[in-house]
Tab-separated table of C-alpha atoms in Angstrom:
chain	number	residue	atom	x	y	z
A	1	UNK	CA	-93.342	-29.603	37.565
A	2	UNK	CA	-90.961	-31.271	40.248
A	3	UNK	CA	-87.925	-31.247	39.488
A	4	UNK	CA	-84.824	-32.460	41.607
A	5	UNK	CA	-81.534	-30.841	41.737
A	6	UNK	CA	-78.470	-32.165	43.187
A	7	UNK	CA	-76.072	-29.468	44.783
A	8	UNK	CA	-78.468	-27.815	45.696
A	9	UNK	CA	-76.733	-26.196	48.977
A	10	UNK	CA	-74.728	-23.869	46.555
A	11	UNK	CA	-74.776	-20.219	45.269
A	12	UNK	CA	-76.674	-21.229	41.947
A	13	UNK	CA	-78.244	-24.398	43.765
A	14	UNK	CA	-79.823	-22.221	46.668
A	15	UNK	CA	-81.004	-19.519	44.238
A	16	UNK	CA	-82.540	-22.007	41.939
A	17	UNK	CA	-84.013	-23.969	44.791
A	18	UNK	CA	-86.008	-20.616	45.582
A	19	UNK	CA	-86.359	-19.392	41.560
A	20	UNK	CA	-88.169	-23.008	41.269
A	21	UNK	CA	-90.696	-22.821	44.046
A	22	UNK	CA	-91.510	-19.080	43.124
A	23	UNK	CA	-92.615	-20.179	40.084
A	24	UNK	CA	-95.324	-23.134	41.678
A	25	UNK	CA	-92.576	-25.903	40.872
A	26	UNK	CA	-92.234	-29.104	43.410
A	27	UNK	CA	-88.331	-29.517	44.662
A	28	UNK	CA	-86.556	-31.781	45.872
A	29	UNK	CA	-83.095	-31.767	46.744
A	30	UNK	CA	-80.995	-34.737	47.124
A	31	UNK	CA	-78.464	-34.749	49.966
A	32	UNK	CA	-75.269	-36.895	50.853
A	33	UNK	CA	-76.479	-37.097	54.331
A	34	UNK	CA	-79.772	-38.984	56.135
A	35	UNK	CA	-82.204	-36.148	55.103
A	36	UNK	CA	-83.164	-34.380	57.726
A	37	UNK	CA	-86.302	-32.600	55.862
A	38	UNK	CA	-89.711	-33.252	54.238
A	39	UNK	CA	-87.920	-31.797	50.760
A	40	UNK	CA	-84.935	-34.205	50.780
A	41	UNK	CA	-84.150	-37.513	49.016
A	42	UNK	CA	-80.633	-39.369	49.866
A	43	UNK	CA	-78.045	-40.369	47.830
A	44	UNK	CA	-74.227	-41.592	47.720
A	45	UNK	CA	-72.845	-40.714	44.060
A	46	UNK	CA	-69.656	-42.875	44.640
A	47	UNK	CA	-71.778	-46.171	45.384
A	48	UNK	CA	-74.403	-45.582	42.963
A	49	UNK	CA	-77.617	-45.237	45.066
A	50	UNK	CA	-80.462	-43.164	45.254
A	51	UNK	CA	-82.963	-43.615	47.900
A	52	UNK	CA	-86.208	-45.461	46.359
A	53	UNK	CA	-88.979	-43.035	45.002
A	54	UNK	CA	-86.684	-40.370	44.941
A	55	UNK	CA	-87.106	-39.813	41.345
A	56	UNK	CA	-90.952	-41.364	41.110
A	57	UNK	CA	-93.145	-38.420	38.994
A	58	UNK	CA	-90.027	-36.604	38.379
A	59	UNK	CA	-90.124	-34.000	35.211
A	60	UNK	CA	-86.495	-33.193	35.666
A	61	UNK	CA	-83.402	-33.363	37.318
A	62	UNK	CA	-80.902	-30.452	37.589
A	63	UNK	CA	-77.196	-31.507	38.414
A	64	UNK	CA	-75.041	-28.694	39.816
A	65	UNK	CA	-72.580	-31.135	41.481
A	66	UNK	CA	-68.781	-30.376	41.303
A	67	UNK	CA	-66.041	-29.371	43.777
A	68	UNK	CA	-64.919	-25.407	43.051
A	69	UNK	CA	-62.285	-25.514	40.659
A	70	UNK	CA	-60.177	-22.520	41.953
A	71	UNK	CA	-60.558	-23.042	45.302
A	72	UNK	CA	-57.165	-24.795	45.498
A	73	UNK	CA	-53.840	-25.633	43.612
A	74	UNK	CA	-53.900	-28.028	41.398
A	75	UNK	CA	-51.846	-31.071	42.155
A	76	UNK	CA	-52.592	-34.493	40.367
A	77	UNK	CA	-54.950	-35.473	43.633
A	78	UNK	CA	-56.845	-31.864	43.626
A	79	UNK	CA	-57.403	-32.965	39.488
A	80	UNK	CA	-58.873	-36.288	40.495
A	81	UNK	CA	-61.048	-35.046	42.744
A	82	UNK	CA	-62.267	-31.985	40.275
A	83	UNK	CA	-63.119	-35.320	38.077
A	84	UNK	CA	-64.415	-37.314	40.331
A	85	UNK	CA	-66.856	-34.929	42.077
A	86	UNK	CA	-67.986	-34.140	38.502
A	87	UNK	CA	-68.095	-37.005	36.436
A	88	UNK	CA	-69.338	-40.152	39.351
A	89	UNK	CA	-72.727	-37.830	40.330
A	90	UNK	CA	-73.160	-37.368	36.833
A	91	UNK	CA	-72.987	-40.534	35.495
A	92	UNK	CA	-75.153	-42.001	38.240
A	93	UNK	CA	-77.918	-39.402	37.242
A	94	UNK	CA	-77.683	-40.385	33.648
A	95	UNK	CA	-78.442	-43.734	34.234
A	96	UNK	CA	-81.140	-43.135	36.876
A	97	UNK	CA	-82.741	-40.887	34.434
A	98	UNK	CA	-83.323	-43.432	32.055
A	99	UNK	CA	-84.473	-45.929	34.645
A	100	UNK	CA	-86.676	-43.849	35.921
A	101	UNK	CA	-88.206	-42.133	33.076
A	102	UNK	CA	-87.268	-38.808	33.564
A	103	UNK	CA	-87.632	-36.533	30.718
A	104	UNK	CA	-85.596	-34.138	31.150
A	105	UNK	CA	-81.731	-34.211	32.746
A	106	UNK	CA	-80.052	-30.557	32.883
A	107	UNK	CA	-76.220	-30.620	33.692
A	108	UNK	CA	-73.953	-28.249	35.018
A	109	UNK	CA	-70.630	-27.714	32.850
A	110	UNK	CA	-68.299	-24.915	32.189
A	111	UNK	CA	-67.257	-22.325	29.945
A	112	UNK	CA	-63.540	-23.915	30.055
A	113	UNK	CA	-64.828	-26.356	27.674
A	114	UNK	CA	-63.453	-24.019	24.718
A	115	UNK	CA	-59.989	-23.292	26.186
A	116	UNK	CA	-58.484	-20.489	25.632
A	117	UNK	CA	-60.266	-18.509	22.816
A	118	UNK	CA	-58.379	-15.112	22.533
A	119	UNK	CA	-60.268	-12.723	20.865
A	120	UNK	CA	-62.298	-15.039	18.978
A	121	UNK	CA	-66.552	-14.965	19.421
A	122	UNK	CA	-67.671	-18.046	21.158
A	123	UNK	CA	-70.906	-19.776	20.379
A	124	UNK	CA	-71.876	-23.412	21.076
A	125	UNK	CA	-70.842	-24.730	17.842
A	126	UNK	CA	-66.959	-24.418	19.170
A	127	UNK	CA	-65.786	-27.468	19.976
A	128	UNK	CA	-63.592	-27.832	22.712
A	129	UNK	CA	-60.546	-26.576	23.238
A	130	UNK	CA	-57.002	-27.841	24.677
A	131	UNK	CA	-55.746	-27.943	28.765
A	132	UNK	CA	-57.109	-29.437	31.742
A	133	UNK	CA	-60.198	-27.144	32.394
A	134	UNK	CA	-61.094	-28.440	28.296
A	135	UNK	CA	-60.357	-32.239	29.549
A	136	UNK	CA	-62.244	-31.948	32.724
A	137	UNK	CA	-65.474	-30.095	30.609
A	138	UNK	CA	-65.428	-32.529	27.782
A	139	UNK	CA	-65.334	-35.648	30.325
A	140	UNK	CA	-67.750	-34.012	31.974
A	141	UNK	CA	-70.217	-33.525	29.294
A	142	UNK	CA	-69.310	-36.938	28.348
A	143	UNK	CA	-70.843	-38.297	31.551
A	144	UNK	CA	-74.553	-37.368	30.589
A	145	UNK	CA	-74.143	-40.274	28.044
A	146	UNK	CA	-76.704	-43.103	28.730
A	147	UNK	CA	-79.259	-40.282	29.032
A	148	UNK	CA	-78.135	-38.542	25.429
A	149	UNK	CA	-77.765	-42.131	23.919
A	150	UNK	CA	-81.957	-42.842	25.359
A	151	UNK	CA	-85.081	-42.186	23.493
A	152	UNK	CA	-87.389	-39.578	25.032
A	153	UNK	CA	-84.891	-38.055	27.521
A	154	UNK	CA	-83.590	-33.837	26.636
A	155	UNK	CA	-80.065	-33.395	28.044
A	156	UNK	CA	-79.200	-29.563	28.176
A	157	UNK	CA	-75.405	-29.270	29.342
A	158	UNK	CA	-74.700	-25.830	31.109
A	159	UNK	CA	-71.448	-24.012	30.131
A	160	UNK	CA	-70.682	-21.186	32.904
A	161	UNK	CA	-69.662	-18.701	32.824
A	162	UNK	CA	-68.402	-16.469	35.931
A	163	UNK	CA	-71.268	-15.587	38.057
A	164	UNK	CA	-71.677	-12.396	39.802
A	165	UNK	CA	-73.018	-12.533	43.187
A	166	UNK	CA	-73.522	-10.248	46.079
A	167	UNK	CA	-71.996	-13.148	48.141
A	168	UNK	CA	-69.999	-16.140	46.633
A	169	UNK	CA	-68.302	-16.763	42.892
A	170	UNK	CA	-66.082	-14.476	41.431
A	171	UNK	CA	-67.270	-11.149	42.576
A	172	UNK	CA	-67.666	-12.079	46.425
A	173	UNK	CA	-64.014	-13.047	46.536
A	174	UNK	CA	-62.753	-9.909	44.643
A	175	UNK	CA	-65.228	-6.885	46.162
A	176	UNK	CA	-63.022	-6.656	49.431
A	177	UNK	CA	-60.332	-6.220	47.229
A	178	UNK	CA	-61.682	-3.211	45.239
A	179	UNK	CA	-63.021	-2.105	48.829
A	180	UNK	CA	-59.453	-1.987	50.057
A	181	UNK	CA	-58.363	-0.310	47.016
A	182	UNK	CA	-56.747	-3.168	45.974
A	183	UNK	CA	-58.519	-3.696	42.663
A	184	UNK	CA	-56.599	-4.384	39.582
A	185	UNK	CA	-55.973	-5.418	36.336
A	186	UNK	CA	-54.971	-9.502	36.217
A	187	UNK	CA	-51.684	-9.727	33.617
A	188	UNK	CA	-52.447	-7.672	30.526
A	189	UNK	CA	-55.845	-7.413	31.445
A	190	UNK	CA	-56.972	-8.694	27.710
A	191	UNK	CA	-58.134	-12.260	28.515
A	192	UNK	CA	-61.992	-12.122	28.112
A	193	UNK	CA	-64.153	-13.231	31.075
A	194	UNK	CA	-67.401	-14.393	30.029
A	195	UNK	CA	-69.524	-13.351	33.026
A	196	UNK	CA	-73.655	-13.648	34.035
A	197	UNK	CA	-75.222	-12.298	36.537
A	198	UNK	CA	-76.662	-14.260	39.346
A	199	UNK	CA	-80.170	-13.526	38.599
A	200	UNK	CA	-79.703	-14.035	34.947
A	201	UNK	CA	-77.527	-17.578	35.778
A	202	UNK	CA	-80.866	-18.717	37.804
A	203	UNK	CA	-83.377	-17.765	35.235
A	204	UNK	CA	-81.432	-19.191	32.481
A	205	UNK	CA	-81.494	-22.506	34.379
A	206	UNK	CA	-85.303	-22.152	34.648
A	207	UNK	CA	-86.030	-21.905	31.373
A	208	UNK	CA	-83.697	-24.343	30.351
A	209	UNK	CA	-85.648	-27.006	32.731
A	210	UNK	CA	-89.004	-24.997	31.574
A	211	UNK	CA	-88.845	-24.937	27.679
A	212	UNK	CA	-88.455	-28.300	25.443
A	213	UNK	CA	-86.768	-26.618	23.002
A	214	UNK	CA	-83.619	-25.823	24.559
A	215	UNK	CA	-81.565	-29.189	24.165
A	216	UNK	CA	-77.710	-29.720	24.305
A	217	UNK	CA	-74.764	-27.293	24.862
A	218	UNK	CA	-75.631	-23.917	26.488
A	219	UNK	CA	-73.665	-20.756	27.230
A	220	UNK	CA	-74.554	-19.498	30.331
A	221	UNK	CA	-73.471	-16.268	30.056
A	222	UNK	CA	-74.421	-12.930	29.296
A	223	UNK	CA	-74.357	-11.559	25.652
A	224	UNK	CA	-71.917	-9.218	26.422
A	225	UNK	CA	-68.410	-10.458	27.393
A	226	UNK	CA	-65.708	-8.218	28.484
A	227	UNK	CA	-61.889	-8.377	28.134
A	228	UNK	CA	-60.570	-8.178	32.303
A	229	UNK	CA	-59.511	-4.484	31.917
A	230	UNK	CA	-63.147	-3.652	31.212
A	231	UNK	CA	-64.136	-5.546	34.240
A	232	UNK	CA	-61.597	-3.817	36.548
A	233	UNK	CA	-62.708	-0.226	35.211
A	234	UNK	CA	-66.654	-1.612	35.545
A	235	UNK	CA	-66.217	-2.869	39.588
A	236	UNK	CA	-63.702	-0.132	40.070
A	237	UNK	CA	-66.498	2.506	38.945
A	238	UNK	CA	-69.636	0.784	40.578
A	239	UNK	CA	-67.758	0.682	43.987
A	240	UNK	CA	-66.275	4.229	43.574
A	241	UNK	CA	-62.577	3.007	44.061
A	242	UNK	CA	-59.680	3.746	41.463
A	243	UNK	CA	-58.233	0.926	39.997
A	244	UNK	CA	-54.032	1.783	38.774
A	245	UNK	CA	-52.629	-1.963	40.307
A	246	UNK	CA	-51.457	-4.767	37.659
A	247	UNK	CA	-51.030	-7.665	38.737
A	248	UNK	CA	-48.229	-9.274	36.935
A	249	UNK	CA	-48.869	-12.895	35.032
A	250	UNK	CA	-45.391	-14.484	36.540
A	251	UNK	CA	-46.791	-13.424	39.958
A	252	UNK	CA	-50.448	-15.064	39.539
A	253	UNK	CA	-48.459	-18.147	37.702
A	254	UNK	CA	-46.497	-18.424	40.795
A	255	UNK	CA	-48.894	-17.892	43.142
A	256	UNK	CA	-51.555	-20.285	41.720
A	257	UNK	CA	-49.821	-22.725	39.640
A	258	UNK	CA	-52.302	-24.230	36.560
A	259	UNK	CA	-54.921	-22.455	38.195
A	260	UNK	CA	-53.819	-19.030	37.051
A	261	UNK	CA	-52.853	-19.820	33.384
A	262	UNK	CA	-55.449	-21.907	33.065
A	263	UNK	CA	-58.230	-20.004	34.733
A	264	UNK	CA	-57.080	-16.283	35.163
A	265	UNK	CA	-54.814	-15.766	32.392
A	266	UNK	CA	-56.406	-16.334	29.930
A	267	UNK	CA	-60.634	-16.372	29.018
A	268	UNK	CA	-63.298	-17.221	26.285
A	269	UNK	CA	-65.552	-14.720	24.183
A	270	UNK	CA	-68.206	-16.324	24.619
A	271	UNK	CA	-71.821	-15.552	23.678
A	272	UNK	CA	-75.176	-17.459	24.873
A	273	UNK	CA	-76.585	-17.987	21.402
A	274	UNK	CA	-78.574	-20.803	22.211
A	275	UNK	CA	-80.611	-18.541	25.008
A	276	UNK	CA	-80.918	-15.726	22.425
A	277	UNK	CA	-81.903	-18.279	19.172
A	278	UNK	CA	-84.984	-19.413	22.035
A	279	UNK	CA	-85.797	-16.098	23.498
A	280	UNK	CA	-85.049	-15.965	26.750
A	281	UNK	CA	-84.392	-12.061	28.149
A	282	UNK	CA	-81.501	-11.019	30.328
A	283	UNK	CA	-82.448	-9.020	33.245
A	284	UNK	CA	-78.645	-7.725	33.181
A	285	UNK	CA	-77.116	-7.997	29.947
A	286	UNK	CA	-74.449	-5.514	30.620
A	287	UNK	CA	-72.187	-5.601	33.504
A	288	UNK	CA	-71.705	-2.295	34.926
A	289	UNK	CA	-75.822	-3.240	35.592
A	290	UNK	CA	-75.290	-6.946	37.218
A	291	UNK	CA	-72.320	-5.501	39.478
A	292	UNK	CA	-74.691	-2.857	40.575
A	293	UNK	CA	-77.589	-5.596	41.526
A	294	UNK	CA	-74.547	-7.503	43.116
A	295	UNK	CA	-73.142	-4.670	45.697
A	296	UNK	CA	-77.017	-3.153	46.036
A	297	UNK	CA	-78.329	-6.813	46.588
């Protein structure tokens, strides 16, 4: 196949990028800059274009784009940018989907889309839930439009989950921590995190862009989600480091604003149903297993 991905230069995008080629696929990666290699195509999201050809024999095109949501407070400009670095690249690769005949479009999107979800089991029947993460997902989603509205084009919509990585995502900010024996429980530790592995993330992506039959909303996470106490006791125990320090709630709230009761606080139990229902096979569907992968590499 060739298939195209935008945000490509990321910690999903780079391992896909490589997953791709392993498997005999084409790629091509479009780029906000002149491109600069034989594998890049051009493109400027906020004025629409795409450089000509770059979507000529295309079978898909995979759209990671999106600025990190935790990476900073939230103030009402960090929001609009959150939106607008999601929903402008996505709309313009709807639409040049269609025009181009592209098959297949698959579309990053978050596991936020739910809300909070307490201890409730999360499939992709949910619909979405309330806050700003569930607002930014559900616009987000909403994007894909033109190419979900067109005749002969699959949209699969990618809800993630937190990724762990040897380097990058979730577990590459919070290792030094455990490392320092600073590891600890986040409030009362009984928000669920719906987690996948890198690997598993990568392949689910794959298959997604691989197999017709996957179409619409997707969990991507592993079938096994764990409350955040479990995951402290899990890292703690891979990495050989006790884990006794809380961190209060009020602190993280303070600290972090939205971000924290929003995005820390509380979680989702969610399960990848959709994966399961089409038979794809985790290579880590527990996590003391993808933590090991993650600090063994």
């Amino acid at each position: 196949m060739r298939v195209v991905i935008a945000g490509s230069s990321g910690m999903i995008g780079t391992s896909l990028v490589a997953s791709l080629r392993g498997e005999g696929h084409e790629v091509l990666r479009l780029v906000r800059r002149r491109p600069a290699a034989p594998d890049e195509r051009g493109w400027d999201p906020p004025a629409g274009r795409i450089d000509a050809g770059a979507l000529d024999g295309v079978d898909a095109v995979v759209n990671l784009c999106g600025a990190g949501v935790a990476d900073k407070r939230w103030n009402d400009a960090r929001k609009q940018v959150l939106r607008d670095s999601r929903n402008v690249p996505t709309e313009v690769l709807a639409a040049a989907v269609v025009e181009h005949g592209v098959p297949t479009l698959v579309n990053a999107s978050a596991i936020g889309f739910y809300g909070d979800t307490g201890d409730d089991v999360v499939d992709e029947t949910r619909g979405s839930g309330s806050g700003f993460l569930a607002d930014l997902c559900r616009e987000w989603e909403a994007a894909t439009a033109h190419a979900d509205q067109a005749d002969g084009v699959r949209v699969v919509k990618l809800r993630t989950g937190l990724v762990i990585a040897q380097a990058g995502g979730l577990f590459g900010r919070i290792k030094p921590l455990f490392a320092f024996f600073l590891g600890g429980r986040l409030g009362d530790g009984t928000q669920y995190m719906p987690w996948i592995s890198l690997d598993d993330a990568t392949s689910a992506i794959r298959f997604a862009v691989e197999n017709d039959k996957v179409v619409g909303p997707i969990n991507l996470t592993a079938p096994s989600p764990v409350t955040n106490a479990e995951f402290t006791r899990t890292v703690g125990h891979v990495l050989h480091r006790p884990t006794p320090w809380v961190v209060p709630g009020f602190v993280l709230k303070a600290a972090l604003g939205e971000v924290a009761e929003e995005g820390i606080l509380v979680g989702q139990r969610a399960v990848p149903k959709v994966l399961e229902r089409n038979g794809f096979q985790f290579l880590h569907p527990a996590l003391g297993a993808a933590v090991s992968a993650a600090v063994n590499g």
